[in-house]
Short mmCIF file of C-alpha atoms in Angstrom, two decimals:
data_model
loop_
_atom_site.label_atom_id
_atom_site.label_comp_id
_atom_site.label_asym_id
_atom_site.label_seq_id
_atom_site.Cartn_x
_atom_site.Cartn_y
_atom_site.Cartn_z
CA MET A 19 0.00 0.00 0.00
CA ASN A 20 1.41 3.37 -0.83
CA LYS A 21 1.90 6.07 1.73
CA ARG A 22 -0.82 8.35 0.50
CA ALA A 23 -3.47 5.61 0.77
CA MET A 24 -2.24 4.90 4.31
CA TYR A 25 -2.67 8.53 5.33
CA PHE A 26 -6.19 8.37 4.02
CA LEU A 27 -7.17 4.94 5.32
CA LEU A 28 -5.74 5.04 8.83
CA PRO A 29 -7.86 7.94 10.11
CA LEU A 30 -10.86 6.46 8.30
CA ILE A 31 -10.42 3.12 10.05
CA ALA A 32 -9.89 4.86 13.39
CA PHE A 33 -13.03 6.89 12.80
CA LEU A 34 -15.14 3.85 11.89
CA PHE A 35 -13.87 1.98 14.94
CA MET A 36 -14.79 4.87 17.23
CA ALA A 37 -18.16 5.33 15.53
CA VAL A 38 -19.12 1.67 15.99
CA PHE A 39 -17.88 1.71 19.59
CA LEU A 40 -19.80 4.85 20.49
CA TYR A 41 -22.90 3.75 18.58
CA ARG A 42 -23.03 0.55 20.58
CA GLY A 43 -22.61 2.57 23.75
CA LEU A 44 -25.67 4.57 22.78
CA TYR A 45 -27.90 1.52 23.13
CA SER A 46 -26.14 -0.38 25.89
CA ASP A 47 -27.95 -0.53 29.20
CA ALA A 48 -25.63 0.75 31.90
CA THR A 49 -27.78 -0.80 34.60
CA GLU A 50 -27.20 -4.28 33.24
CA LEU A 51 -24.20 -5.82 34.91
CA GLU A 52 -22.27 -8.83 33.78
CA SER A 53 -22.45 -11.56 36.39
CA VAL A 54 -19.10 -12.69 37.75
CA LEU A 55 -20.53 -16.14 38.35
CA ILE A 56 -20.75 -17.10 34.68
CA GLY A 57 -18.95 -20.41 34.26
CA LYS A 58 -19.03 -21.10 37.98
CA PRO A 59 -21.21 -23.59 39.82
CA VAL A 60 -24.21 -22.41 41.79
CA PRO A 61 -22.96 -21.46 45.29
CA GLN A 62 -23.58 -23.91 48.10
CA PHE A 63 -26.72 -23.23 50.08
CA THR A 64 -29.35 -24.81 52.31
CA LEU A 65 -32.75 -23.21 52.02
CA GLN A 66 -36.23 -24.11 53.13
CA ASP A 67 -38.97 -25.09 50.76
CA ILE A 68 -41.48 -22.27 50.59
CA TYR A 69 -44.39 -24.55 51.49
CA GLN A 70 -42.74 -26.73 54.13
CA GLN A 71 -40.36 -25.22 56.67
CA ASP A 72 -38.91 -28.63 57.58
CA LYS A 73 -38.00 -29.45 53.99
CA GLN A 74 -34.51 -28.31 52.98
CA HIS A 75 -32.98 -27.95 49.54
CA ASP A 76 -29.35 -27.59 48.53
CA ALA A 77 -27.34 -27.06 45.33
CA ALA A 78 -27.89 -30.72 44.33
CA ILE A 79 -31.26 -29.73 42.82
CA PHE A 80 -29.40 -28.00 39.98
CA LYS A 81 -27.70 -31.15 38.75
CA GLY A 82 -29.07 -33.46 36.06
CA GLN A 83 -30.75 -31.19 33.54
CA PRO A 84 -30.55 -27.63 32.26
CA LEU A 85 -32.90 -25.30 34.07
CA LEU A 86 -33.71 -21.73 34.91
CA LEU A 87 -33.36 -20.18 38.34
CA ASN A 88 -35.82 -17.34 38.63
CA VAL A 89 -35.42 -14.80 41.43
CA TRP A 90 -38.75 -13.22 42.33
CA ALA A 91 -40.68 -11.50 45.09
CA THR A 92 -44.22 -10.31 45.66
CA TRP A 93 -42.95 -6.74 46.18
CA CYS A 94 -41.59 -6.67 42.64
CA PRO A 95 -44.07 -5.47 39.99
CA THR A 96 -41.97 -6.73 37.08
CA CYS A 97 -42.11 -10.22 38.57
CA ARG A 98 -45.87 -10.12 38.29
CA ALA A 99 -45.55 -9.02 34.68
CA GLU A 100 -43.30 -11.93 33.79
CA HIS A 101 -45.18 -14.54 35.80
CA THR A 102 -47.68 -15.36 33.06
CA PHE A 103 -44.87 -15.98 30.62
CA LEU A 104 -43.05 -18.21 33.13
CA ASN A 105 -46.26 -20.23 33.41
CA SER A 106 -46.34 -20.72 29.67
CA LEU A 107 -42.63 -21.66 29.62
CA ALA A 108 -43.27 -24.25 32.30
CA ALA A 109 -46.17 -25.58 30.24
CA GLN A 110 -43.74 -25.98 27.32
CA GLY A 111 -41.61 -28.18 29.54
CA VAL A 112 -38.91 -25.68 30.60
CA LYS A 113 -37.76 -26.57 34.11
CA ILE A 114 -37.70 -23.54 36.40
CA VAL A 115 -36.57 -23.27 39.99
CA GLY A 116 -38.07 -20.35 41.89
CA LEU A 117 -36.09 -18.37 44.44
CA ASN A 118 -38.39 -16.25 46.56
CA TYR A 119 -36.20 -13.31 47.55
CA LYS A 120 -36.56 -11.27 50.74
CA ASP A 121 -40.26 -11.76 50.88
CA ASP A 122 -43.08 -12.68 53.17
CA ARG A 123 -43.70 -16.42 53.05
CA SER A 124 -47.49 -16.31 53.35
CA LYS A 125 -47.76 -13.58 50.70
CA ALA A 126 -45.55 -15.60 48.39
CA ILE A 127 -47.63 -18.76 48.83
CA LYS A 128 -50.79 -16.80 48.16
CA TRP A 129 -49.22 -15.38 44.99
CA LEU A 130 -48.39 -18.88 43.73
CA GLU A 131 -51.91 -20.05 44.44
CA GLN A 132 -53.48 -17.12 42.66
CA LEU A 133 -51.17 -16.70 39.67
CA GLY A 134 -50.08 -20.29 39.21
CA ASN A 135 -46.87 -22.08 40.08
CA PRO A 136 -44.40 -22.43 37.20
CA TYR A 137 -41.63 -23.69 39.48
CA GLN A 138 -40.38 -27.26 39.93
CA VAL A 139 -38.87 -26.33 43.26
CA ASN A 140 -39.71 -23.30 45.36
CA LEU A 141 -36.84 -22.00 47.47
CA TYR A 142 -37.56 -19.54 50.24
CA ASP A 143 -34.73 -17.04 50.78
CA GLY A 144 -36.22 -14.63 53.29
CA LYS A 145 -32.87 -13.11 54.25
CA GLY A 146 -31.45 -13.05 50.75
CA LEU A 147 -28.56 -15.39 51.60
CA LEU A 148 -28.34 -17.30 48.32
CA ALA A 149 -29.26 -14.14 46.45
CA LEU A 150 -26.26 -12.35 47.98
CA ASP A 151 -23.96 -15.21 46.98
CA LEU A 152 -25.40 -15.08 43.47
CA GLY A 153 -24.83 -11.33 43.25
CA VAL A 154 -28.52 -10.60 42.76
CA TYR A 155 -29.04 -6.83 42.64
CA GLY A 156 -32.69 -6.63 41.77
CA ALA A 157 -35.63 -8.83 41.01
CA PRO A 158 -36.48 -10.37 38.67
CA GLU A 159 -33.29 -12.06 37.61
CA THR A 160 -33.06 -15.34 35.77
CA TYR A 161 -30.01 -17.61 35.79
CA PHE A 162 -29.41 -20.21 33.09
CA ILE A 163 -27.91 -23.31 34.66
CA ASP A 164 -26.62 -26.32 32.76
CA SER A 165 -27.02 -29.96 33.78
CA GLN A 166 -23.73 -29.83 35.71
CA GLY A 167 -25.10 -27.07 37.92
CA VAL A 168 -22.88 -24.42 36.31
CA ILE A 169 -24.26 -20.91 35.72
CA ARG A 170 -24.04 -20.07 32.00
CA TYR A 171 -25.98 -16.85 31.66
CA ARG A 172 -27.80 -14.27 33.70
CA HIS A 173 -30.73 -12.21 32.52
CA VAL A 174 -31.73 -9.13 34.49
CA GLY A 175 -35.30 -7.92 34.11
CA ASP A 176 -38.39 -9.73 32.99
CA VAL A 177 -38.41 -12.73 30.70
CA ASN A 178 -41.02 -12.18 28.01
CA ALA A 179 -42.10 -13.72 24.73
CA ARG A 180 -39.96 -11.35 22.70
CA ASN A 181 -36.63 -11.65 24.48
CA TRP A 182 -37.19 -15.38 24.90
CA GLN A 183 -37.62 -15.81 21.19
CA GLU A 184 -34.77 -13.49 20.27
CA THR A 185 -32.03 -14.32 22.74
CA LEU A 186 -32.96 -16.28 25.83
CA GLY A 187 -34.63 -19.29 24.20
CA PRO A 188 -31.63 -20.10 21.99
CA ILE A 189 -29.32 -19.74 24.99
CA PHE A 190 -31.47 -22.13 26.98
CA SER A 191 -31.67 -24.73 24.22
CA GLY A 192 -27.89 -24.43 23.84
CA LEU A 193 -27.32 -25.49 27.45
CA GLU A 194 -25.85 -28.94 27.93
CA MET B 159 -40.51 45.55 60.19
CA ASN B 160 -41.75 44.43 63.52
CA LYS B 161 -38.86 43.64 65.82
CA HIS B 162 -40.36 40.37 66.96
CA LEU B 163 -41.03 39.23 63.45
CA ARG B 164 -37.45 39.95 62.51
CA SER B 165 -36.04 37.93 65.36
CA ILE B 166 -38.33 35.06 64.45
CA LEU B 167 -37.09 35.18 60.85
CA VAL B 168 -33.49 35.18 62.02
CA ALA B 169 -34.26 32.20 64.23
CA LEU B 170 -35.86 30.42 61.30
CA CYS B 171 -32.72 30.84 59.25
CA PHE B 172 -30.92 28.63 61.72
CA CYS B 173 -33.51 25.92 61.34
CA VAL B 174 -32.29 24.89 57.87
CA PRO B 175 -32.21 21.13 58.14
CA LEU B 176 -28.77 19.63 58.05
CA VAL B 177 -29.11 16.88 55.51
CA ALA B 178 -27.10 13.89 56.57
CA ASN B 179 -25.43 12.09 53.72
CA ALA B 180 -25.01 8.68 55.27
CA ALA B 181 -27.91 6.50 56.26
CA ILE B 182 -28.42 6.42 59.97
CA GLU B 183 -28.02 3.05 61.54
CA ALA B 184 -26.83 2.18 64.98
CA HIS B 185 -23.79 -0.05 64.76
CA GLU B 186 -21.62 -0.97 67.67
CA PHE B 187 -17.98 -1.72 67.17
CA ASP B 188 -15.32 -3.28 69.34
CA SER B 189 -12.79 -0.59 68.52
CA PRO B 190 -12.50 2.79 66.80
CA GLU B 191 -10.35 1.11 64.12
CA GLN B 192 -13.21 -1.23 63.24
CA GLU B 193 -15.58 1.70 62.99
CA GLU B 194 -13.15 3.58 60.78
CA LEU B 195 -12.75 0.51 58.55
CA PHE B 196 -16.51 0.15 58.28
CA ARG B 197 -16.86 3.82 57.27
CA GLU B 198 -14.08 3.47 54.74
CA LEU B 199 -15.56 0.32 53.20
CA THR B 200 -19.11 1.62 52.94
CA ARG B 201 -17.76 4.71 51.19
CA GLU B 202 -15.67 2.70 48.77
CA LEU B 203 -18.25 0.04 47.94
CA ARG B 204 -20.63 0.98 45.18
CA CYS B 205 -24.27 0.04 45.27
CA PRO B 206 -24.95 -2.28 42.31
CA LYS B 207 -28.64 -1.39 42.16
CA CYS B 208 -28.59 2.36 42.58
CA GLN B 209 -25.57 3.25 40.51
CA ASN B 210 -23.50 6.31 41.33
CA ASN B 211 -24.17 5.87 45.03
CA ASN B 212 -21.89 4.18 47.49
CA ILE B 213 -23.54 1.81 49.91
CA SER B 214 -23.17 4.34 52.70
CA ASP B 215 -25.24 6.95 50.86
CA SER B 216 -27.87 4.66 49.43
CA ASN B 217 -30.95 3.52 51.20
CA ALA B 218 -31.85 0.85 48.66
CA GLY B 219 -32.63 -2.55 50.12
CA LEU B 220 -29.57 -4.03 48.51
CA ALA B 221 -27.29 -1.32 49.89
CA GLN B 222 -28.69 -1.99 53.36
CA ASP B 223 -27.93 -5.68 52.96
CA LEU B 224 -24.41 -5.00 51.80
CA ARG B 225 -23.87 -2.56 54.68
CA GLU B 226 -25.10 -5.18 57.10
CA LYS B 227 -22.81 -7.82 55.57
CA THR B 228 -19.88 -5.40 55.71
CA TYR B 229 -20.68 -4.68 59.34
CA GLN B 230 -20.81 -8.37 60.22
CA MET B 231 -17.53 -9.07 58.47
CA VAL B 232 -15.75 -6.10 60.04
CA LYS B 233 -17.16 -6.98 63.45
CA SER B 234 -15.95 -10.57 63.17
CA GLY B 235 -12.46 -9.33 62.43
CA SER B 236 -12.16 -9.40 58.63
CA ASP B 237 -9.68 -6.96 57.17
CA LYS B 238 -10.37 -4.59 54.30
CA GLN B 239 -9.11 -6.93 51.59
CA GLN B 240 -11.27 -9.80 52.79
CA VAL B 241 -14.43 -7.70 52.64
CA LEU B 242 -13.51 -6.35 49.20
CA ASP B 243 -12.75 -9.86 47.91
CA TYR B 244 -16.07 -11.09 49.23
CA MET B 245 -17.99 -8.34 47.44
CA VAL B 246 -16.02 -8.56 44.20
CA ALA B 247 -16.57 -12.34 44.08
CA ARG B 248 -20.31 -11.66 43.95
CA TYR B 249 -20.75 -8.36 42.17
CA GLY B 250 -17.54 -8.01 40.20
CA ASN B 251 -15.13 -5.08 40.15
CA PHE B 252 -18.11 -2.86 39.44
CA VAL B 253 -18.83 -2.86 43.16
CA ARG B 254 -15.58 -1.01 43.92
CA TYR B 255 -15.13 2.70 43.45
CA ASP B 256 -11.41 2.09 43.48
CA PRO B 257 -11.05 -0.81 41.06
CA PRO B 258 -7.76 -2.65 40.52
CA LEU B 259 -5.64 -1.84 37.48
CA THR B 260 -6.89 -4.33 34.89
CA PRO B 261 -5.96 -4.10 31.18
CA ALA B 262 -9.35 -2.52 30.47
CA VAL B 263 -8.77 0.18 33.11
CA LEU B 264 -5.27 0.77 31.80
CA THR B 265 -6.60 1.24 28.27
CA LEU B 266 -9.10 3.76 29.56
CA TRP B 267 -6.35 5.79 31.21
CA LEU B 268 -3.75 5.52 28.49
CA ALA B 269 -5.88 5.85 25.34
CA PRO B 270 -6.35 9.65 25.63
CA ILE B 271 -2.64 10.18 26.23
CA GLY B 272 -1.89 7.93 23.26
CA ILE B 273 -4.27 9.86 21.03
CA ILE B 274 -2.72 13.20 22.03
CA PHE B 275 0.71 11.74 21.32
CA ILE B 276 -0.32 10.48 17.86
CA GLY B 277 -1.91 13.86 17.08
CA GLY B 278 1.22 15.73 18.17
CA PHE B 279 3.43 13.46 16.11
CA THR B 280 1.26 13.96 13.03
CA VAL B 281 1.35 17.76 13.37
CA TRP B 282 5.12 17.66 13.80
CA ARG B 283 5.54 15.45 10.74
CA LEU B 284 3.32 17.68 8.61
CA ALA B 285 5.12 20.83 9.72
CA ARG B 286 8.50 19.35 8.85
CA ARG B 287 7.32 18.17 5.48
CA LYS B 288 6.00 21.59 4.57
CA LYS B 289 9.30 23.24 5.42
CA SER B 290 11.41 20.81 3.45
CA ALA B 291 8.96 20.91 0.54
CA GLN B 292 9.70 24.61 -0.16
CA PRO B 293 11.37 24.51 -3.55
CA GLU B 294 14.79 26.10 -3.86
CA LEU B 295 15.35 28.22 -6.95
CA ASP B 296 18.10 27.11 -9.21
CA SER B 297 20.50 29.70 -10.71
CA GLN B 298 18.46 30.13 -13.90
CA GLU B 299 15.30 30.83 -11.94
CA GLN B 300 17.16 33.24 -9.69
CA GLN B 301 18.33 35.17 -12.67
CA ARG B 302 14.79 35.37 -13.98
CA LEU B 303 13.53 36.50 -10.61
CA ALA B 304 16.11 39.29 -10.53
CA GLU B 305 15.06 40.40 -14.00
CA LEU B 306 11.41 40.47 -13.06
CA LEU B 307 12.16 42.53 -9.99
CA LYS B 308 14.22 44.95 -12.03
CA GLN B 309 11.41 45.35 -14.56
CA THR B 310 8.83 46.19 -11.92
CA GLU B 311 11.22 48.72 -10.40
CA GLN B 312 11.76 50.41 -13.74
CA LYS B 313 8.05 50.67 -14.34
CA LYS B 314 7.55 52.71 -11.20
#
């Protein structure tokens, strides 16, 4: 390449690079944080079942098949918005574990009775212990966990038909 | 103005509420060092939910939880690094207002300096080229120049 072309092309390339970078920044959501637990197993925990206080669950429930871990609470309006879609996902055969986060147990049970229960297992995390270990910073959050119990993806915000079809569904069916 | 009214107004001026920045919570510590460490940590830890607040300023539920966790850890004798490691393991470096020097951070700091350097270099190169590009007149051209100058002088 001759020198003149270089003088022309280099700034052009630099400009295009910056333009793409800044353009992406324009639409990136600054409130969406990358989870540091991607690629790591679900932290150890022992939590009560939401229905039965004497029934305990631990991280073993995440082994065997890919599933979703949905963090929800009755005080979270977005959780209500996504609940219907979770019901339909469960009806399609998607396995979902529910983590009731810093909530009132009786309110949560009432919610499940009224709105339906899409969850295979219902964990009750009244103090937010597992949620803290997971780095949950707001409900709803949904973790994609493979059959080895390793976290592969985290989605912050509601799961709905659109983002499931566009991004989340393919990620879930890609889990091993 | 009524004298009484004036004194009341003056008194009112002193009633401007002093807005406390940090959330008020009663924490008991074993030593002043622990308290100081707690203060330092809650100022340096960033609330992941309510961005641009540290966990000392924020009253979000999550910030309260993280404050409480920090308190428990400090109280049970953890040092600063242990608390920071605990938080970073869960929320990433985002949670620190004083993040470690990773390649990404380094790029962020050095890129502007690099760009200024490249710009300066380019200007210097261009300036040099312009100077050296000034064509020298050979003897024939000099002669012609002298003639032209003479002609214009004669015309005056």
